mmCIF file of C-alpha atoms in Angstrom:
data_model
loop_
_atom_site.group_PDB
_atom_site.id
_atom_site.type_symbol
_atom_site.label_atom_id
_atom_site.label_comp_id
_atom_site.label_asym_id
_atom_site.label_seq_id
_atom_site.Cartn_x
_atom_site.Cartn_y
_atom_site.Cartn_z
ATOM 1 C CA ASP A 1042 0.000 0.000 0.000
ATOM 2 C CA THR A 1043 1.935 2.977 -1.297
ATOM 3 C CA ALA A 1044 1.152 6.088 0.728
ATOM 4 C CA VAL A 1045 2.297 8.698 -1.822
ATOM 5 C CA SER A 1046 2.653 7.397 -5.343
ATOM 6 C CA GLN A 1047 4.030 9.220 -8.347
ATOM 7 C CA THR A 1048 3.890 8.298 -11.983
ATOM 8 C CA PRO A 1049 5.921 7.902 -14.015
ATOM 9 C CA LYS A 1050 9.061 7.003 -12.089
ATOM 10 C CA TYR A 1051 11.268 7.889 -15.050
ATOM 11 C CA LEU A 1052 10.547 10.296 -17.865
ATOM 12 C CA VAL A 1053 12.859 11.022 -20.790
ATOM 13 C CA THR A 1054 11.677 13.586 -23.289
ATOM 14 C CA GLN A 1055 12.897 16.075 -25.831
ATOM 15 C CA MET A 1056 13.212 19.808 -25.408
ATOM 16 C CA GLY A 1057 10.057 21.667 -26.253
ATOM 17 C CA ASN A 1058 7.690 18.847 -25.338
ATOM 18 C CA ASP A 1059 4.866 19.098 -22.788
ATOM 19 C CA LYS A 1060 4.677 16.461 -20.070
ATOM 20 C CA SER A 1061 2.741 15.711 -16.894
ATOM 21 C CA ILE A 1062 3.640 13.995 -13.646
ATOM 22 C CA LYS A 1063 0.889 12.590 -11.466
ATOM 23 C CA CYS A 1064 0.754 12.200 -7.712
ATOM 24 C CA GLU A 1065 -1.770 10.487 -5.486
ATOM 25 C CA GLN A 1066 -1.847 9.990 -1.730
ATOM 26 C CA ASN A 1067 -4.037 7.599 0.256
ATOM 27 C CA LEU A 1068 -3.191 8.949 3.710
ATOM 28 C CA GLY A 1069 -6.168 11.247 4.045
ATOM 29 C CA HIS A 1070 -3.847 14.270 4.142
ATOM 30 C CA ASP A 1071 -5.240 17.650 3.149
ATOM 31 C CA THR A 1072 -2.032 19.303 1.907
ATOM 32 C CA MET A 1073 0.156 18.269 -1.000
ATOM 33 C CA TYR A 1074 3.456 19.589 -2.334
ATOM 34 C CA TRP A 1075 5.817 19.446 -5.253
ATOM 35 C CA TYR A 1076 9.564 19.613 -4.582
ATOM 36 C CA LYS A 1077 12.372 19.719 -7.129
ATOM 37 C CA GLN A 1078 15.786 18.184 -6.481
ATOM 38 C CA ASP A 1079 18.381 19.384 -8.962
ATOM 39 C CA SER A 1080 21.706 17.878 -9.963
ATOM 40 C CA LYS A 1081 23.387 19.465 -6.928
ATOM 41 C CA LYS A 1082 20.903 17.594 -4.746
ATOM 42 C CA PHE A 1083 19.179 20.706 -3.389
ATOM 43 C CA LEU A 1084 15.536 20.029 -2.504
ATOM 44 C CA LYS A 1085 13.367 23.077 -3.109
ATOM 45 C CA ILE A 1086 9.644 23.508 -2.751
ATOM 46 C CA MET A 1087 7.750 24.524 -5.858
ATOM 47 C CA PHE A 1088 4.061 24.427 -4.947
ATOM 48 C CA SER A 1089 1.750 23.542 -2.128
ATOM 49 C CA TYR A 1090 -1.993 22.915 -2.181
ATOM 50 C CA ASN A 1091 -4.330 22.695 0.786
ATOM 51 C CA ASN A 1092 -7.797 21.277 0.080
ATOM 52 C CA LYS A 1093 -7.310 21.961 -3.612
ATOM 53 C CA GLU A 1094 -6.296 25.585 -2.980
ATOM 54 C CA LEU A 1095 -2.858 26.865 -3.956
ATOM 55 C CA ILE A 1096 -1.090 28.163 -0.833
ATOM 56 C CA ILE A 1097 2.576 28.170 -1.776
ATOM 57 C CA ASN A 1098 3.870 29.171 -5.174
ATOM 58 C CA GLU A 1099 7.595 29.711 -5.168
ATOM 59 C CA THR A 1100 9.438 31.425 -7.980
ATOM 60 C CA VAL A 1101 8.826 28.864 -10.655
ATOM 61 C CA PRO A 1102 8.533 29.521 -14.415
ATOM 62 C CA ASN A 1103 4.999 29.824 -15.730
ATOM 63 C CA ARG A 1104 5.678 26.725 -17.795
ATOM 64 C CA PHE A 1105 5.012 24.748 -14.624
ATOM 65 C CA SER A 1106 1.337 24.447 -13.758
ATOM 66 C CA PRO A 1107 0.087 22.363 -10.861
ATOM 67 C CA LYS A 1108 -3.458 21.059 -10.698
ATOM 68 C CA SER A 1109 -5.264 19.521 -7.773
ATOM 69 C CA PRO A 1110 -8.566 17.929 -8.823
ATOM 70 C CA ASP A 1111 -9.174 16.764 -5.242
ATOM 71 C CA LYS A 1112 -7.383 16.493 -1.921
ATOM 72 C CA ALA A 1113 -5.794 13.180 -2.830
ATOM 73 C CA HIS A 1114 -4.259 14.237 -6.134
ATOM 74 C CA LEU A 1115 -1.747 16.845 -7.223
ATOM 75 C CA ASN A 1116 -0.472 16.785 -10.773
ATOM 76 C CA LEU A 1117 2.318 18.803 -12.341
ATOM 77 C CA HIS A 1118 2.188 19.827 -15.965
ATOM 78 C CA ILE A 1119 5.268 21.247 -17.638
ATOM 79 C CA ASN A 1120 5.113 23.054 -20.972
ATOM 80 C CA SER A 1121 7.949 23.616 -23.416
ATOM 81 C CA LEU A 1122 10.447 21.554 -21.495
ATOM 82 C CA GLU A 1123 14.008 22.865 -21.239
ATOM 83 C CA LEU A 1124 17.292 21.146 -20.462
ATOM 84 C CA GLY A 1125 17.373 22.864 -17.069
ATOM 85 C CA ASP A 1126 14.145 21.163 -16.072
ATOM 86 C CA SER A 1127 16.016 17.899 -15.759
ATOM 87 C CA ALA A 1128 15.746 16.926 -12.104
ATOM 88 C CA VAL A 1129 14.010 14.600 -9.706
ATOM 89 C CA TYR A 1130 10.551 15.828 -8.760
ATOM 90 C CA PHE A 1131 9.115 14.712 -5.436
ATOM 91 C CA CYS A 1132 5.508 14.860 -4.398
ATOM 92 C CA ALA A 1133 4.699 15.004 -0.691
ATOM 93 C CA SER A 1134 1.661 15.284 1.533
ATOM 94 C CA SER A 1135 0.902 16.281 5.083
ATOM 95 C CA ARG A 1136 -1.992 17.101 7.375
ATOM 96 C CA ARG A 1137 -2.553 20.550 8.800
ATOM 97 C CA GLY A 1138 -1.975 20.407 12.538
ATOM 98 C CA GLN A 1139 0.697 17.737 12.317
ATOM 99 C CA GLY A 1140 3.394 20.288 11.732
ATOM 100 C CA ALA A 1141 6.528 19.515 9.831
ATOM 101 C CA SER A 1142 6.820 15.991 11.246
ATOM 102 C CA GLY A 1143 3.934 14.700 9.224
ATOM 103 C CA TYR A 1144 5.387 14.900 5.730
ATOM 104 C CA THR A 1145 5.293 11.795 3.592
ATOM 105 C CA PHE A 1146 7.228 11.901 0.340
ATOM 106 C CA GLY A 1147 6.788 9.900 -2.798
ATOM 107 C CA SER A 1148 9.684 8.061 -4.372
ATOM 108 C CA GLY A 1149 10.270 10.708 -7.006
ATOM 109 C CA THR A 1150 10.050 11.134 -10.768
ATOM 110 C CA ARG A 1151 13.370 11.449 -12.550
ATOM 111 C CA LEU A 1152 12.855 13.771 -15.511
ATOM 112 C CA THR A 1153 15.533 13.923 -18.176
ATOM 113 C CA VAL A 1154 15.210 16.462 -20.966
ATOM 114 C CA VAL A 1155 17.389 15.786 -23.993
ATOM 115 C CA ASP B 804 17.039 29.883 2.893
ATOM 116 C CA ALA B 805 17.938 27.102 5.292
ATOM 117 C CA LYS B 806 18.540 28.276 8.847
ATOM 118 C CA THR B 807 20.849 25.420 9.764
ATOM 119 C CA THR B 808 24.506 24.476 9.307
ATOM 120 C CA GLN B 809 25.647 20.879 9.067
ATOM 121 C CA PRO B 810 28.929 19.168 8.149
ATOM 122 C CA THR B 811 29.001 18.098 4.536
ATOM 123 C CA SER B 812 29.864 14.474 5.249
ATOM 124 C CA MET B 813 30.644 12.003 8.005
ATOM 125 C CA ASP B 814 31.701 8.382 8.287
ATOM 126 C CA CYS B 815 30.623 5.947 10.960
ATOM 127 C CA ALA B 816 31.616 2.344 11.592
ATOM 128 C CA GLU B 817 28.796 -0.152 11.436
ATOM 129 C CA GLY B 818 27.424 -0.916 14.893
ATOM 130 C CA ARG B 819 28.770 2.281 16.411
ATOM 131 C CA ALA B 820 26.775 5.347 17.315
ATOM 132 C CA ALA B 821 26.497 8.025 14.664
ATOM 133 C CA ASN B 822 26.359 11.561 16.047
ATOM 134 C CA LEU B 823 25.255 14.164 13.538
ATOM 135 C CA PRO B 824 25.584 17.794 14.645
ATOM 136 C CA CYS B 825 23.531 20.768 13.532
ATOM 137 C CA ASN B 826 23.862 24.465 14.294
ATOM 138 C CA HIS B 827 20.750 26.633 14.314
ATOM 139 C CA SER B 828 21.863 29.746 16.136
ATOM 140 C CA THR B 829 19.007 31.927 14.831
ATOM 141 C CA ILE B 830 16.221 29.594 15.937
ATOM 142 C CA SER B 831 13.256 31.418 17.444
ATOM 143 C CA GLY B 832 11.389 30.429 20.580
ATOM 144 C CA ASN B 833 8.511 28.625 18.895
ATOM 145 C CA GLU B 834 10.475 26.861 16.198
ATOM 146 C CA TYR B 835 11.141 23.160 16.375
ATOM 147 C CA VAL B 836 14.143 21.183 15.177
ATOM 148 C CA TYR B 837 13.259 18.429 12.717
ATOM 149 C CA TRP B 838 15.420 15.724 11.224
ATOM 150 C CA TYR B 839 14.732 14.000 7.935
ATOM 151 C CA ARG B 840 16.898 11.676 5.926
ATOM 152 C CA GLN B 841 17.075 10.759 2.262
ATOM 153 C CA ILE B 842 18.330 7.366 1.298
ATOM 154 C CA HIS B 843 19.694 7.222 -2.228
ATOM 155 C CA SER B 844 16.995 7.530 -4.900
ATOM 156 C CA GLN B 845 14.176 7.730 -2.369
ATOM 157 C CA GLY B 846 12.079 10.566 -1.006
ATOM 158 C CA PRO B 847 13.000 12.137 2.349
ATOM 159 C CA GLN B 848 11.815 10.334 5.460
ATOM 160 C CA TYR B 849 10.926 11.876 8.823
ATOM 161 C CA ILE B 850 13.116 10.781 11.731
ATOM 162 C CA ILE B 851 12.448 12.865 14.836
ATOM 163 C CA HIS B 852 11.757 16.378 16.076
ATOM 164 C CA GLY B 853 11.968 18.380 19.292
ATOM 165 C CA LEU B 854 11.507 21.815 20.834
ATOM 166 C CA LYS B 855 13.847 21.973 23.797
ATOM 167 C CA ASN B 856 13.760 18.651 25.586
ATOM 168 C CA ASN B 857 15.728 15.659 24.413
ATOM 169 C CA GLU B 858 13.647 13.216 22.413
ATOM 170 C CA THR B 859 13.947 9.525 21.612
ATOM 171 C CA ASN B 860 12.012 7.242 19.320
ATOM 172 C CA GLU B 861 12.594 3.874 17.695
ATOM 173 C CA MET B 862 14.852 5.393 15.062
ATOM 174 C CA ALA B 863 17.035 7.903 16.886
ATOM 175 C CA SER B 864 17.641 10.305 19.742
ATOM 176 C CA LEU B 865 17.723 14.073 19.514
ATOM 177 C CA ILE B 866 19.800 16.121 21.925
ATOM 178 C CA ILE B 867 19.120 19.860 21.940
ATOM 179 C CA THR B 868 21.435 22.210 23.839
ATOM 180 C CA GLU B 869 19.986 24.328 26.588
ATOM 181 C CA ASP B 870 20.327 27.522 24.545
ATOM 182 C CA ARG B 871 18.731 25.682 21.590
ATOM 183 C CA LYS B 872 21.394 26.943 19.226
ATOM 184 C CA SER B 873 22.545 23.481 18.265
ATOM 185 C CA SER B 874 21.436 19.879 18.332
ATOM 186 C CA THR B 875 22.752 16.380 17.701
ATOM 187 C CA LEU B 876 20.975 13.490 16.080
ATOM 188 C CA ILE B 877 22.154 10.152 17.439
ATOM 189 C CA LEU B 878 21.715 6.857 15.652
ATOM 190 C CA PRO B 879 22.680 4.485 18.485
ATOM 191 C CA HIS B 880 23.794 1.490 16.425
ATOM 192 C CA ALA B 881 24.358 2.525 12.835
ATOM 193 C CA THR B 882 23.746 -0.055 10.121
ATOM 194 C CA LEU B 883 24.611 0.009 6.439
ATOM 195 C CA ARG B 884 20.994 0.906 5.734
ATOM 196 C CA ASP B 885 21.483 4.162 7.627
ATOM 197 C CA THR B 886 23.763 5.453 4.865
ATOM 198 C CA ALA B 887 21.892 8.531 3.666
ATOM 199 C CA VAL B 888 21.833 12.320 3.590
ATOM 200 C CA TYR B 889 20.528 13.682 6.892
ATOM 201 C CA TYR B 890 18.773 17.034 6.956
ATOM 202 C CA CYS B 891 18.346 19.210 10.016
ATOM 203 C CA ILE B 892 15.419 21.606 9.547
ATOM 204 C CA VAL B 893 14.035 24.384 11.707
ATOM 205 C CA ALA B 894 10.321 25.039 11.337
ATOM 206 C CA TYR B 895 7.213 26.072 13.198
ATOM 207 C CA SER B 896 4.694 23.517 14.400
ATOM 208 C CA GLY B 897 1.012 23.927 14.881
ATOM 209 C CA ALA B 898 -2.188 24.271 12.983
ATOM 210 C CA GLY B 899 -0.817 25.544 9.728
ATOM 211 C CA SER B 900 0.771 23.847 6.792
ATOM 212 C CA TYR B 901 4.520 23.951 6.864
ATOM 213 C CA GLN B 902 7.023 24.386 4.148
ATOM 214 C CA LEU B 903 10.081 22.263 4.751
ATOM 215 C CA THR B 904 13.210 24.146 3.732
ATOM 216 C CA PHE B 905 16.046 21.733 3.102
ATOM 217 C CA GLY B 906 19.702 22.685 3.324
ATOM 218 C CA LYS B 907 22.614 20.672 2.014
ATOM 219 C CA GLY B 908 22.448 18.094 4.780
ATOM 220 C CA THR B 909 25.131 15.697 5.990
ATOM 221 C CA LYS B 910 26.009 12.699 3.903
ATOM 222 C CA LEU B 911 26.499 9.874 6.387
ATOM 223 C CA SER B 912 28.403 6.842 5.171
ATOM 224 C CA VAL B 913 28.239 3.773 7.381
ATOM 225 C CA ILE B 914 31.357 1.697 6.840
ATOM 226 C CA PRO B 915 31.338 -2.113 7.287
#
């Protein structure tokens, strides 16, 4: 029973393409996140949704558009992919009131843009 | 920006205690210290957190200095599976949703 699942696990695509990464959690959490881990291994938050509402939107190019159809899902769509978008993207979820100890991360999606 | 400072890397012999230090000299009174770790190719995993008292759970112990400006994560009997990057994070706790800000972490290598 995977708590936070992401698909696909690996994604190789050409520059200029549009791609989506999907995330689902079955923990009953009400907040979901997207993090990006670049080649230098820095983990940085990109977006956060609480009950389908965007609450954190860091400085991310407009080519990245998150969508949360319901509390259990948070998808990430990327337009016009660039070489610099190559990274591992992690989805996470938490419950308000649990503080920062309640994060559960997915296993990541490794995106390679060629 | 991360509010913590950690050594870049550490080695530990298998079966020995691993002591991972963290400096957080600008921590405010209602901020907690959290520890997460990331095993290669996996997502980060919560380990432990504390405010000012020492804490222990099935994974580790957390020692926080009296002035709260530094802390040490202790893995009492390190195994090869504990090889990972360990992140010390300072954050608020409570009713809101919290953004985890990761620094560079400490790469712990457990040596057979």
